[in-house]
mmCIF file of C-alpha atoms and ligand atoms in Angstrom:
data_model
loop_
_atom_site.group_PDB
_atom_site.id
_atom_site.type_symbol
_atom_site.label_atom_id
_atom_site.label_comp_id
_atom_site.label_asym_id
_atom_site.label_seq_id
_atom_site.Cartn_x
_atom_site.Cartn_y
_atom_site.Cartn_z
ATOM 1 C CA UNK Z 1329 -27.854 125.219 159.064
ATOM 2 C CA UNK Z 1330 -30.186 127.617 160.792
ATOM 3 C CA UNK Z 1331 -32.182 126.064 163.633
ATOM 4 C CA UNK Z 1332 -36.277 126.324 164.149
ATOM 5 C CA UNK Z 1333 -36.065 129.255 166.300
ATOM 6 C CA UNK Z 1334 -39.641 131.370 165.868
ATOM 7 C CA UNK Z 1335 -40.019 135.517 166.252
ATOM 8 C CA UNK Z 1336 -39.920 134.911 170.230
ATOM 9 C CA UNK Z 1337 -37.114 132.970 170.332
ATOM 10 C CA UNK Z 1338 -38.174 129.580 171.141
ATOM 11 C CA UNK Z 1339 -35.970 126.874 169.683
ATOM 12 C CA UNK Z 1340 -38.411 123.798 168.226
ATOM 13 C CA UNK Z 1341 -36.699 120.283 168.592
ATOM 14 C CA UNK Z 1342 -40.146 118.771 168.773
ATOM 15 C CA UNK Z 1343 -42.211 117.335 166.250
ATOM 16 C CA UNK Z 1344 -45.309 115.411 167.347
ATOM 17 C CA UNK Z 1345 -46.990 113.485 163.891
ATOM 18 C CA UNK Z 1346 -50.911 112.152 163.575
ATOM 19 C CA UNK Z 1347 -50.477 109.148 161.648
ATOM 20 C CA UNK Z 1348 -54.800 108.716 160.882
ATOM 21 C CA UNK Z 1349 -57.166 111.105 161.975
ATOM 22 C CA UNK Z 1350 -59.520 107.726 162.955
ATOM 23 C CA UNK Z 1351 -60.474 105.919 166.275
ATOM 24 C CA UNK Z 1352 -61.743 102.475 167.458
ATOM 25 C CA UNK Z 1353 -62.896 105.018 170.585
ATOM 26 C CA UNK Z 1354 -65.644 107.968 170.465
ATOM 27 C CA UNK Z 1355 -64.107 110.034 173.925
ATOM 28 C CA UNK Z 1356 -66.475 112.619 173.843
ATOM 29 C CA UNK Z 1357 -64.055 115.831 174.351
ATOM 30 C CA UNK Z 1358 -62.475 114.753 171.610
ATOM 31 C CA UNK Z 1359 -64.716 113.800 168.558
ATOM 32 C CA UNK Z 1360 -68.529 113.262 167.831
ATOM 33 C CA UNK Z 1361 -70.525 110.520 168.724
ATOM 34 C CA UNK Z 1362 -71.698 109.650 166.000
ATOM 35 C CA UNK Z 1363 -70.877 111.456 162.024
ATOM 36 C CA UNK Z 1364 -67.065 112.254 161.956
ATOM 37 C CA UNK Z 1365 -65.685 112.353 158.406
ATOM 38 C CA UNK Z 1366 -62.143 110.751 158.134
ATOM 39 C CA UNK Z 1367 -59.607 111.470 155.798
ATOM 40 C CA UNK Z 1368 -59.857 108.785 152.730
ATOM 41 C CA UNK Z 1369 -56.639 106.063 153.051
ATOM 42 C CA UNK Z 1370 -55.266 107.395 149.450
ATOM 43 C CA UNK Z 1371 -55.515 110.796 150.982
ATOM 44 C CA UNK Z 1372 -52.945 110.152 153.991
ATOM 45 C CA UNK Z 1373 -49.348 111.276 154.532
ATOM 46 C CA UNK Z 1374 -47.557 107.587 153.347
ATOM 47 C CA UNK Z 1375 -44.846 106.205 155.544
ATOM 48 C CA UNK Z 1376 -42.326 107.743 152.778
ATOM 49 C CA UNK Z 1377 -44.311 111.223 152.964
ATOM 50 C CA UNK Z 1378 -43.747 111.206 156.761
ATOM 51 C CA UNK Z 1379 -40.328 110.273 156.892
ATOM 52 C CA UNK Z 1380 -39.078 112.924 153.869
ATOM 53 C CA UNK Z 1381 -40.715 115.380 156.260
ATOM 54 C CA UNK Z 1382 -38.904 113.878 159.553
ATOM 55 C CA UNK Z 1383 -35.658 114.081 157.124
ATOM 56 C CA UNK Z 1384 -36.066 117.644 156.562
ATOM 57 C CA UNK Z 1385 -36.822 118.517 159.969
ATOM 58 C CA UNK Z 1386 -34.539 116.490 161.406
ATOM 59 C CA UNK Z 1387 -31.495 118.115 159.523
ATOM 60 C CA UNK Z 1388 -33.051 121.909 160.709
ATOM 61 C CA UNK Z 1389 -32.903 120.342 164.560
ATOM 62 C CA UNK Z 1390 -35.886 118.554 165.151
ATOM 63 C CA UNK Z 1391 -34.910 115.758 167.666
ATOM 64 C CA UNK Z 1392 -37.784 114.674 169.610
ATOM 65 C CA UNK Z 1393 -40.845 113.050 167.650
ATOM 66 C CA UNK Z 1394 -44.384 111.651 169.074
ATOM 67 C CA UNK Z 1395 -46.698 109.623 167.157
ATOM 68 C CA UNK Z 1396 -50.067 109.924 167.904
ATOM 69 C CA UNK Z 1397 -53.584 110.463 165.961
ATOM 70 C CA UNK Z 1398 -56.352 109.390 166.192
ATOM 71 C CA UNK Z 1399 -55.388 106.334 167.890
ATOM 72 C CA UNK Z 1400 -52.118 105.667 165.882
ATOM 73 C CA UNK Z 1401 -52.375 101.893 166.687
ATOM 74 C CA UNK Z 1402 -55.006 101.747 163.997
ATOM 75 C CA UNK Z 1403 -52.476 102.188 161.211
ATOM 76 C CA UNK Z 1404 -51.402 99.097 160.131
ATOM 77 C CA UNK Z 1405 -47.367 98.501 160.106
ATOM 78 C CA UNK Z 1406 -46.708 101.236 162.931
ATOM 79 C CA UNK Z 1407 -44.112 99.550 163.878
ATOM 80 C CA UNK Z 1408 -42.470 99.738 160.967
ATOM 81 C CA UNK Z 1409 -42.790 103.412 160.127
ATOM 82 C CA UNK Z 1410 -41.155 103.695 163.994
ATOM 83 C CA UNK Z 1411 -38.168 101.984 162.529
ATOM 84 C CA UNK Z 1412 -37.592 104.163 159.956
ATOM 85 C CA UNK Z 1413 -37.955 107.057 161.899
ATOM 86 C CA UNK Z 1414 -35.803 105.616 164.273
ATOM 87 C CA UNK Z 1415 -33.186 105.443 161.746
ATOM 88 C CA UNK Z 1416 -33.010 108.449 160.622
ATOM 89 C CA UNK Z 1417 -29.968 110.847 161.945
ATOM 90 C CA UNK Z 1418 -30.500 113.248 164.981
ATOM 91 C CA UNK Z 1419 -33.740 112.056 165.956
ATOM 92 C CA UNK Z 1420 -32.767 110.986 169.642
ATOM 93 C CA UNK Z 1421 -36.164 110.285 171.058
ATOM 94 C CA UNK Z 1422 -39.751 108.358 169.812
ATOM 95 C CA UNK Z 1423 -42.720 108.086 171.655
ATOM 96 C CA UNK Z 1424 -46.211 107.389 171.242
ATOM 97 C CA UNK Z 1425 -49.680 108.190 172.267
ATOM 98 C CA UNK Z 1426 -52.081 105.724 172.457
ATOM 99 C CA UNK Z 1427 -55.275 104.342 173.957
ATOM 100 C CA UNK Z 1428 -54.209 101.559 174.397
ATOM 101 C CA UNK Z 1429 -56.761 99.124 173.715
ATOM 102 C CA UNK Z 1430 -54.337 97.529 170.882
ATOM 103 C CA UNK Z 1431 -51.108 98.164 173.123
ATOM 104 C CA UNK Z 1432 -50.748 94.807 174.708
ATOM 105 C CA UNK Z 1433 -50.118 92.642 171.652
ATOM 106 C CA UNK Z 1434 -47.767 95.719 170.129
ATOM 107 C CA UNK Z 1435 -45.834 96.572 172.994
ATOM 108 C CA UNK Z 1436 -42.713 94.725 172.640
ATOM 109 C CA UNK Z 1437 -42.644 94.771 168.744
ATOM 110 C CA UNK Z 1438 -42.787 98.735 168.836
ATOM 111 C CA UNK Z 1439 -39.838 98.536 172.129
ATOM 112 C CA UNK Z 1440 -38.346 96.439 169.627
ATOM 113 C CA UNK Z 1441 -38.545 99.046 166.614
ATOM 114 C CA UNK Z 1442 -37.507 101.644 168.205
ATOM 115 C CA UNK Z 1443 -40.344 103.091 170.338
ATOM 116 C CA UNK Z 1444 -38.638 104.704 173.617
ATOM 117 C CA UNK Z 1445 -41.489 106.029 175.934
ATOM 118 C CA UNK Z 1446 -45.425 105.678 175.429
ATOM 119 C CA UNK Z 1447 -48.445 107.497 176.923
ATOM 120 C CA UNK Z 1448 -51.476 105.461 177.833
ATOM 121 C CA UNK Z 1449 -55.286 107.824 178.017
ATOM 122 C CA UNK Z 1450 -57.022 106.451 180.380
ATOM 123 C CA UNK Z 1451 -59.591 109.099 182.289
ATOM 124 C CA UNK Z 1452 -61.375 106.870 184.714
ATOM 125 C CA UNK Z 1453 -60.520 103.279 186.565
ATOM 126 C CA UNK Z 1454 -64.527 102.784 186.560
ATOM 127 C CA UNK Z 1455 -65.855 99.881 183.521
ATOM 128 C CA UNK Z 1456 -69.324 101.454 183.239
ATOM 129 C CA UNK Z 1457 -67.507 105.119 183.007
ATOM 130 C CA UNK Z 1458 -64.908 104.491 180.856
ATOM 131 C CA UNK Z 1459 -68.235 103.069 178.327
ATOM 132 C CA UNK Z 1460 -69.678 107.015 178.976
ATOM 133 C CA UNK Z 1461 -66.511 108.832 178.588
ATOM 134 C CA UNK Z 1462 -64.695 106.926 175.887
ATOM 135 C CA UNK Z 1463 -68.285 105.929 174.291
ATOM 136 C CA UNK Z 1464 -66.802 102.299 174.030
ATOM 137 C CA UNK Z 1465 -66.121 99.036 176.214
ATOM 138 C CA UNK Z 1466 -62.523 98.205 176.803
ATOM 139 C CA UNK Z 1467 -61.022 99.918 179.970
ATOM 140 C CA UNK Z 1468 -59.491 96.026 180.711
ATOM 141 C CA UNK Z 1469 -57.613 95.917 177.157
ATOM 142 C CA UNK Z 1470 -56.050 99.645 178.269
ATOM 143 C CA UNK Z 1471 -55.223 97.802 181.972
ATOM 144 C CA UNK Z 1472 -53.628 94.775 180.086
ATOM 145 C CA UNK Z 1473 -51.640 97.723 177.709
ATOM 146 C CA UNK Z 1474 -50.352 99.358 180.502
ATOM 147 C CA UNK Z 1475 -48.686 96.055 182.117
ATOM 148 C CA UNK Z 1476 -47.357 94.903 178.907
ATOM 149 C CA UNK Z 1477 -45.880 98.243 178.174
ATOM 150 C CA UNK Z 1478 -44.330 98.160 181.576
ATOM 151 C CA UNK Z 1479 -42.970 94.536 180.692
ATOM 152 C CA UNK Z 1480 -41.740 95.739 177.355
ATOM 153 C CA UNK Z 1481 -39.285 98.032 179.566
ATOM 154 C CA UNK Z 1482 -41.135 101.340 178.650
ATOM 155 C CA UNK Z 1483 -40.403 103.705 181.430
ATOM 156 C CA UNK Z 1484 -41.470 105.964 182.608
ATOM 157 C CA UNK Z 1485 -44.873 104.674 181.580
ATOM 158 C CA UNK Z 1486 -47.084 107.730 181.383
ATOM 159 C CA UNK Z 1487 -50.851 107.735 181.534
ATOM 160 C CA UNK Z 1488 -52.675 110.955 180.450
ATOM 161 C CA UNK Z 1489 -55.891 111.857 182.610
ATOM 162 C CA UNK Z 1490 -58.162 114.496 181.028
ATOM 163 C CA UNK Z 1491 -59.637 115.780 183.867
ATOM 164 C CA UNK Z 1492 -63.641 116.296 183.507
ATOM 165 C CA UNK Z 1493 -65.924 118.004 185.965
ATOM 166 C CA UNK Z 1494 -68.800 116.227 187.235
ATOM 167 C CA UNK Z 1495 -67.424 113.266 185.218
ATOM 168 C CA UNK Z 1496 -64.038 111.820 187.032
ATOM 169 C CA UNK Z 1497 -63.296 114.506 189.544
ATOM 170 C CA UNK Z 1498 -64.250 112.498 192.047
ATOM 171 C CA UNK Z 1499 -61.125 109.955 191.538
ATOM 172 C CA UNK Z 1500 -58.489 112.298 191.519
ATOM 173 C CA UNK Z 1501 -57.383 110.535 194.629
ATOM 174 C CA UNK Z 1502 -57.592 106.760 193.153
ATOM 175 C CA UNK Z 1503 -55.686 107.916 190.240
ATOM 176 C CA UNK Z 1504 -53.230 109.526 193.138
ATOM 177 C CA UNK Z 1505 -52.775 106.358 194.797
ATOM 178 C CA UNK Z 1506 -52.113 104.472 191.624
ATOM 179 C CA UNK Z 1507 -49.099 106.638 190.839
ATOM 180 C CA UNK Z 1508 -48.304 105.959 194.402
ATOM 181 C CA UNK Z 1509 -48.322 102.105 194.309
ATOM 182 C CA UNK Z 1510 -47.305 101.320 190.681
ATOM 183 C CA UNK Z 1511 -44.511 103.097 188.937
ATOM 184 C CA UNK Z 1512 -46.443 104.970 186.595
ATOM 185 C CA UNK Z 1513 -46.377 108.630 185.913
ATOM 186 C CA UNK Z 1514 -50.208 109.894 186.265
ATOM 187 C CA UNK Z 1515 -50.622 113.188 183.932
ATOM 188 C CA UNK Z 1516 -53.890 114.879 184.867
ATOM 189 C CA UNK Z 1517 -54.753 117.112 182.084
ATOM 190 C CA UNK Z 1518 -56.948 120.214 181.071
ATOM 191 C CA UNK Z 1519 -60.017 119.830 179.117
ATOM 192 C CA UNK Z 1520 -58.644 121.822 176.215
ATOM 193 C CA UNK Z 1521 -61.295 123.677 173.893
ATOM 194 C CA UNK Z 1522 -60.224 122.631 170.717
ATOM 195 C CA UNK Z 1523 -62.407 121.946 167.661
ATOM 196 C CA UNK Z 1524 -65.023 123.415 169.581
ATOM 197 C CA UNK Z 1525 -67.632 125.765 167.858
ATOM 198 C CA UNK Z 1526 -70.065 125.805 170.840
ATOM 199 C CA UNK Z 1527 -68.806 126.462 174.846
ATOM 200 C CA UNK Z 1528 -70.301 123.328 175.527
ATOM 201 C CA UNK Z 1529 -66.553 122.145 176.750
ATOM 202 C CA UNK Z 1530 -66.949 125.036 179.620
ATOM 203 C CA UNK Z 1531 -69.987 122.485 181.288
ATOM 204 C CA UNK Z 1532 -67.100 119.987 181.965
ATOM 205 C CA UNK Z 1533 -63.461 122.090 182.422
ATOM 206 C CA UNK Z 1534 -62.253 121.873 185.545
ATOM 207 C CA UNK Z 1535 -58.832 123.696 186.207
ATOM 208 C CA UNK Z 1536 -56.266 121.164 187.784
ATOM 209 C CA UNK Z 1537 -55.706 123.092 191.463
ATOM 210 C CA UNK Z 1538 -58.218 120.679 192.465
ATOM 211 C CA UNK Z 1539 -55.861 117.433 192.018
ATOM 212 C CA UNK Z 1540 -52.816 119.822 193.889
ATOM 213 C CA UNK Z 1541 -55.491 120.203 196.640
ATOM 214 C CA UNK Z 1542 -56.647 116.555 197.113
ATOM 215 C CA UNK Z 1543 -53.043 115.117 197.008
ATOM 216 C CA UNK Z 1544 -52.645 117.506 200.204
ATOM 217 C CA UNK Z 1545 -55.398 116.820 201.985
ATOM 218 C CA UNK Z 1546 -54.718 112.855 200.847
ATOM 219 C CA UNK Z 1547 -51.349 113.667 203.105
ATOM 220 C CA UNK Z 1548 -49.106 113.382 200.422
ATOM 221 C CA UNK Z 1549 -45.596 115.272 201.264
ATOM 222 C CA UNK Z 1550 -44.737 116.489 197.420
ATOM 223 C CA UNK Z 1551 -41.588 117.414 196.212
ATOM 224 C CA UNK Z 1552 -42.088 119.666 192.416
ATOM 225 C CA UNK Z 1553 -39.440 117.944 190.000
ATOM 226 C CA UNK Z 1554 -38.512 118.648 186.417
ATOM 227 C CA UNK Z 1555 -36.522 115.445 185.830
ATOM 228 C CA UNK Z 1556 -39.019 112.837 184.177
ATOM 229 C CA UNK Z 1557 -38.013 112.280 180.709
ATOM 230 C CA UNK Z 1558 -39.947 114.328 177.901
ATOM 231 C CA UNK Z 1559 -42.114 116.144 179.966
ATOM 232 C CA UNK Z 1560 -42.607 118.802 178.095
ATOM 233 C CA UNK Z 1561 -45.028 121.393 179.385
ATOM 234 C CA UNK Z 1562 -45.993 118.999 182.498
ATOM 235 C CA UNK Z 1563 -45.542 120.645 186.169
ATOM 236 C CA UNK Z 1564 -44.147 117.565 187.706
ATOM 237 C CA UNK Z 1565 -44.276 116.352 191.535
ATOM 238 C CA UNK Z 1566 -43.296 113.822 193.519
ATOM 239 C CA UNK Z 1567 -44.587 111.972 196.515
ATOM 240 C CA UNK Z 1568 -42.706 110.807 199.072
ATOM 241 C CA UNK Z 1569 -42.306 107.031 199.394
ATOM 242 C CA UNK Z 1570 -44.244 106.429 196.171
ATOM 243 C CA UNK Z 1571 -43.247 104.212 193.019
ATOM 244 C CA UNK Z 1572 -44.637 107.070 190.597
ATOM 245 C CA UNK Z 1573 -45.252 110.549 190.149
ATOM 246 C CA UNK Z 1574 -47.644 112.743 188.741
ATOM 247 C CA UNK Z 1575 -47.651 115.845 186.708
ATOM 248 C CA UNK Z 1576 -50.548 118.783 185.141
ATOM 249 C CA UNK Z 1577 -50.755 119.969 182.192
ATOM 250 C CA UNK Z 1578 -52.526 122.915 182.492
ATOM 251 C CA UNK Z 1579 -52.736 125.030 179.781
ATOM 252 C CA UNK Z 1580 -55.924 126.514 180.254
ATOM 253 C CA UNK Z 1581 -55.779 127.806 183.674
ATOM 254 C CA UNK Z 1582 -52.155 128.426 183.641
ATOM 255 C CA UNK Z 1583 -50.525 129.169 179.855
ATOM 256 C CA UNK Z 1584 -46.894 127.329 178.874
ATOM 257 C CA UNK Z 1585 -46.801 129.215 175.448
ATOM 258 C CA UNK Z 1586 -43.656 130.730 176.330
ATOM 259 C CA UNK Z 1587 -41.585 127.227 176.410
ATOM 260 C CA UNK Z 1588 -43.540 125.813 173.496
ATOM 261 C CA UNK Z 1589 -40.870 124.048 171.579
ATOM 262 C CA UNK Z 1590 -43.069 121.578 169.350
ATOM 263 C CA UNK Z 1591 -44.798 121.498 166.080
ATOM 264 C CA UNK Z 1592 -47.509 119.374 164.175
ATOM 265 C CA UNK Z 1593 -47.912 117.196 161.289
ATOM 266 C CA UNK Z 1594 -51.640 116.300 160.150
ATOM 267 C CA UNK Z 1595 -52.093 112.842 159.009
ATOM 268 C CA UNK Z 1596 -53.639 114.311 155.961
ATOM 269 C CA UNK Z 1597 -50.377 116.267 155.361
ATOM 270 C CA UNK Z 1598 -50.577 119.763 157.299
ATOM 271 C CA UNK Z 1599 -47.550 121.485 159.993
ATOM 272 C CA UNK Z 1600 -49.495 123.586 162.312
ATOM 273 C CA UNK Z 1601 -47.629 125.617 164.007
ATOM 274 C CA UNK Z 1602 -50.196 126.241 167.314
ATOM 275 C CA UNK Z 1603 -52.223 123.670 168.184
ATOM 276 C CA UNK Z 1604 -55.148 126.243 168.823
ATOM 277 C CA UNK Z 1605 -54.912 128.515 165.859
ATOM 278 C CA UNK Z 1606 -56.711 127.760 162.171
ATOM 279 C CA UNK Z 1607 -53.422 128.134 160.646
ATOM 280 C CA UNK Z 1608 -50.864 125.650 158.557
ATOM 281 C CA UNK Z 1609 -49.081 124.530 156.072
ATOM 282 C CA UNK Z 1610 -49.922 122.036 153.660
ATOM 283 C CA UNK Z 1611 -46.486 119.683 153.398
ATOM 284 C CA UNK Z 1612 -47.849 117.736 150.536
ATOM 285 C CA UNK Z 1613 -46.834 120.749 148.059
ATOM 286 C CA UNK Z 1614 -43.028 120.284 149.112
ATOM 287 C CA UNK Z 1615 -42.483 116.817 149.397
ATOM 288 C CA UNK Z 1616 -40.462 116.590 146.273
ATOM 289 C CA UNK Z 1617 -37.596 118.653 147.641
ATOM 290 C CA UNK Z 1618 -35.948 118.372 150.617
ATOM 291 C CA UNK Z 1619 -35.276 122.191 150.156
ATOM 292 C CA UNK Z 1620 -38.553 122.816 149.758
ATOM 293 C CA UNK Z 1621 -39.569 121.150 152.954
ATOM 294 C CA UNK Z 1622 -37.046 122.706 154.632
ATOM 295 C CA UNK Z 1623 -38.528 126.382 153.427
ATOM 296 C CA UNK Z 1624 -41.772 125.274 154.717
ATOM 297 C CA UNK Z 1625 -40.386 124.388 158.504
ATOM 298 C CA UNK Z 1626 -38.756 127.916 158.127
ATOM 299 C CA UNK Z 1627 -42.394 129.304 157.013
ATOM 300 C CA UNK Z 1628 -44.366 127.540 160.070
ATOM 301 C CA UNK Z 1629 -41.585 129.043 162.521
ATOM 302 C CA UNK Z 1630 -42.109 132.515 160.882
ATOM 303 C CA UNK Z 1631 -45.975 132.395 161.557
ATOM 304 C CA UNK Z 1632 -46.124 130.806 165.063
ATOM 305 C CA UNK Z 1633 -48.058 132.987 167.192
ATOM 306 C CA UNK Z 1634 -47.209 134.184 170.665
ATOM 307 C CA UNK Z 1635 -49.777 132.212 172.208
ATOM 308 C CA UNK Z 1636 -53.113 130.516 172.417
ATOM 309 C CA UNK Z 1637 -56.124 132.562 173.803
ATOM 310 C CA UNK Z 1638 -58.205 129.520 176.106
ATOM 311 C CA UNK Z 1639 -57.763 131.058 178.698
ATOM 312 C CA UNK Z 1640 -59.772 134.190 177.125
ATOM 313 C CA UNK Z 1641 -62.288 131.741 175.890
ATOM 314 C CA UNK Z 1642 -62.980 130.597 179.070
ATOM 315 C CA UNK Z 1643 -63.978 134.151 179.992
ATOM 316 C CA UNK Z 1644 -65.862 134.542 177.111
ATOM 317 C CA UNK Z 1645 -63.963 137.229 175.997
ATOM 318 C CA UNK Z 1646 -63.305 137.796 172.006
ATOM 319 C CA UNK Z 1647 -60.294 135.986 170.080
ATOM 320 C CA UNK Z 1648 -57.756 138.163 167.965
ATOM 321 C CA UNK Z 1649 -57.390 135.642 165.144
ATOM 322 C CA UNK Z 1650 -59.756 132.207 164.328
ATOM 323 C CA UNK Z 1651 -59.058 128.740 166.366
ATOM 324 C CA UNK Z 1652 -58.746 125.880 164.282
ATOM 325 C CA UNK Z 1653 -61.915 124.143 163.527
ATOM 326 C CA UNK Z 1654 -60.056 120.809 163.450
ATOM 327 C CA UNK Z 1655 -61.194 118.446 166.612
ATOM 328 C CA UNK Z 1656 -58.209 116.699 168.457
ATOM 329 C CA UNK Z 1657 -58.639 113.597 166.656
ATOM 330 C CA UNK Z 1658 -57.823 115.620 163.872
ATOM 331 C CA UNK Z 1659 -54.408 117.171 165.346
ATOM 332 C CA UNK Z 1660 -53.589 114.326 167.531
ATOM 333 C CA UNK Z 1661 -53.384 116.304 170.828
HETATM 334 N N1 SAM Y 1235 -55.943 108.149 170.542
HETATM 335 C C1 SAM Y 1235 -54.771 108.404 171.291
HETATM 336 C C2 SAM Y 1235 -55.090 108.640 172.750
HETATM 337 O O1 SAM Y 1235 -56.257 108.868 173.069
HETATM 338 O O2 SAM Y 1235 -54.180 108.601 173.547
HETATM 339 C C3 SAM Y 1235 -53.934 109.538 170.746
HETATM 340 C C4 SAM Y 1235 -54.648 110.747 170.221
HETATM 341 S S1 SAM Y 1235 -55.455 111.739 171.439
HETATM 342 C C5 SAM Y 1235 -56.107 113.046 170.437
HETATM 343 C C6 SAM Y 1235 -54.077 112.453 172.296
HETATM 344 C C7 SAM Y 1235 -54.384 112.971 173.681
HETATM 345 O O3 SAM Y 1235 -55.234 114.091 173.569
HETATM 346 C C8 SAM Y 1235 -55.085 111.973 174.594
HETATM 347 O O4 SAM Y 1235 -54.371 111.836 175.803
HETATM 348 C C9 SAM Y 1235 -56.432 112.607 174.839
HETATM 349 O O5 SAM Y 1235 -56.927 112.298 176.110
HETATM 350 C C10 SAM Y 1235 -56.121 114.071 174.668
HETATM 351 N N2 SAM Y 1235 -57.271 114.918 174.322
HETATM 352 C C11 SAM Y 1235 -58.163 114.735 173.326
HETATM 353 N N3 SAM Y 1235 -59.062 115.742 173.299
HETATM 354 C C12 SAM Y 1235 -58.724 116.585 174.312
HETATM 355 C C13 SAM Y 1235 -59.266 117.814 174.802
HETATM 356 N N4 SAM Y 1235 -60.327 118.399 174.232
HETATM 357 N N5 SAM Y 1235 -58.641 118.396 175.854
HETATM 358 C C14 SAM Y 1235 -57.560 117.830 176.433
HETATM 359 N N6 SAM Y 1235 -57.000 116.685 175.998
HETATM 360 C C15 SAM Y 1235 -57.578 116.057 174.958
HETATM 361 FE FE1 SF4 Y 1236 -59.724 108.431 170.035
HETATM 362 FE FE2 SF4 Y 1236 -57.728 109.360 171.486
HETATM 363 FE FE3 SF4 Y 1236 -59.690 111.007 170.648
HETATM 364 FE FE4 SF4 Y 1236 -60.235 109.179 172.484
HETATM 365 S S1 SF4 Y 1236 -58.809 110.896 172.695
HETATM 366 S S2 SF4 Y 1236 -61.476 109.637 170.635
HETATM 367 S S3 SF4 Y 1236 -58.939 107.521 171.924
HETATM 368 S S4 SF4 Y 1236 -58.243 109.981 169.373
#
């Protein structure tokens, strides 16, 4: 067997999959108020689609999968497709990104299936912000998510902070101190420019030195780590005395291209090789041969691209190829 290794060398062992491209939430870096189309129900990967493409990978090297979407918990019998992904040989690890909002009823069912680790979004501890930012009531169902999760033995439990300017800077430090009290891992990330025609994400990016300089002047004494479980890109740090950690993901202001080890599968059935670039690879076309599937995990490592170019789009400067006009939703982050 030859393993997923691309034209710079990076090995891929990581597969994260969108299960729906739809929401019960509206967050507003990551899909339109009002007006998103959604990929019709007949039009979706199946359960058996997904897991013929987890077989193929899985016997090129692929080890590590997320599910995410959309908000994955929308898809009814998740549980179940987590169970047959669970079951299928090599694939060592399963997590899952979520909202949340639908977590506390599924927690222990999905522990049960064969879920190991799960990220929780949550961008603000504030009711009446969580309503602007997420465009939707709820922050208490994501509260009562996160302790079932914990009580379902998930752990680390991760929560994923998109960091906004003008919008939640300003509890950096709460979020801090929750990581301190509670064993949770708090990862603050970059407002990512994805899906984005306009600049208008440029009004609210914020690069994440600020939450490195507010856990000093907090006092914190921090200690960087690389030992929490399936970090991933994530800079991780501890704090001394605390029950959690925290970590950034930065890849705006600071690029992690070169240790990218991770591909995507659309819910509506594409691999995309860079989360920021218009290209992929539509799966549907090979899902009748395992062979064939195979060839087209060989294809996406063959057209992977050195990098992303935010960073350049930040400073306005030209791109070399065309970013994806898919929002997040659409990828699944
Ligand atoms: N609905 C689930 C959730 O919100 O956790 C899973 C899908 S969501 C697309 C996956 C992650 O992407 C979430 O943590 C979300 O906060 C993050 N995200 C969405 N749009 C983003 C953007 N423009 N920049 C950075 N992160 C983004
Ligand atoms: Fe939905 Fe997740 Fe996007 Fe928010 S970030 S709109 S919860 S898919």
């Amino acid at each position: 067997m030859q393993e997923l290794t691309d034209r710079f060398g990076r090995a891929h062992h990581y597969l994260r999959i969108s299960v729906t491209d739809r929401c019960n939430l509206r967050c507003l870096y990551c899909m339109p108020e009002e007006g998103a189309s959604f990929t019709e129900s007949d039009k979706l990967l199946s359960y058996d689609d997904i897991e013929k493409v987890v077989r193929a990978g899985a016997s090129l090297g692929i080890r590590k999968l997320r599910i995410t979407g959309g908000e994955p918990l929308v898809r009814p019998r998740l549980a179940e497709l987590i169970q047959r992904l669970s079951r299928i040989p090599g694939i060592t690890d399963i997590a899952m990104t979520t909202n949340g909002i639908f977590l506390a009823k599924e927690a222990h069912a999905l522990k049960a299936a064969g879920l190991n680790r799960v990220n929780i979004s949550l961008d603000t501890l504030d009711p009446a912000r969580f309503r602007l930012i997420a465009r939707s009531g709820g922050i208490q169902r994501v509260l009562e998510g996160i302790e079932s999760a914990c009580d379902a033995g998930f752990h680390p439990v991760k929560l994923n902070c998109v960091l906004l300017k003008g919008l939640n800077e300003d509890e950096i430090a709460a979020f801090l101190e929750l990581a301190y009290e509670k064993p949770l891992h708090v990862r603050f990330i970059e407002y990512m420019p994805i899906g984005h025609a306009d600049d208008g994400w440029k009004k609210h990016y914020l690069p994440l030195q600020k939450v490195m300089d507010i856990a000093r002047q907090q006092g914190y004494r921090l200690t960087r780590e690389d030992g929490v479980t399936g970090s991933g890109p994530s800079e991780n740090w501890q704090m001394e005395g605390a029950q959690g950690s925290f970590g950034l993901i930065h890849p705006v202001s600071d690029q992690f291209c070169r240790s990218c080890n991770r591909l995507r599968l659309t819910a509506d059935g594409h691999l995309k090789p860079c989360l920021y670039w218009v290209d992929e690879l539509n799966v549907k076309q090979a899902l009748g041969s395992e062979e064939d599937m195979k060839q087209l995990f060989y294809r996406a490592m063959a057209i992977k691209p050195e990098n992303h170019e935010m960073a350049m789009k930040l400073a306005g400067e030209g791109q070399s190829h065309t970013p994806t006009s898919r929002r997040m939703s659409q990828i699944g982050g």
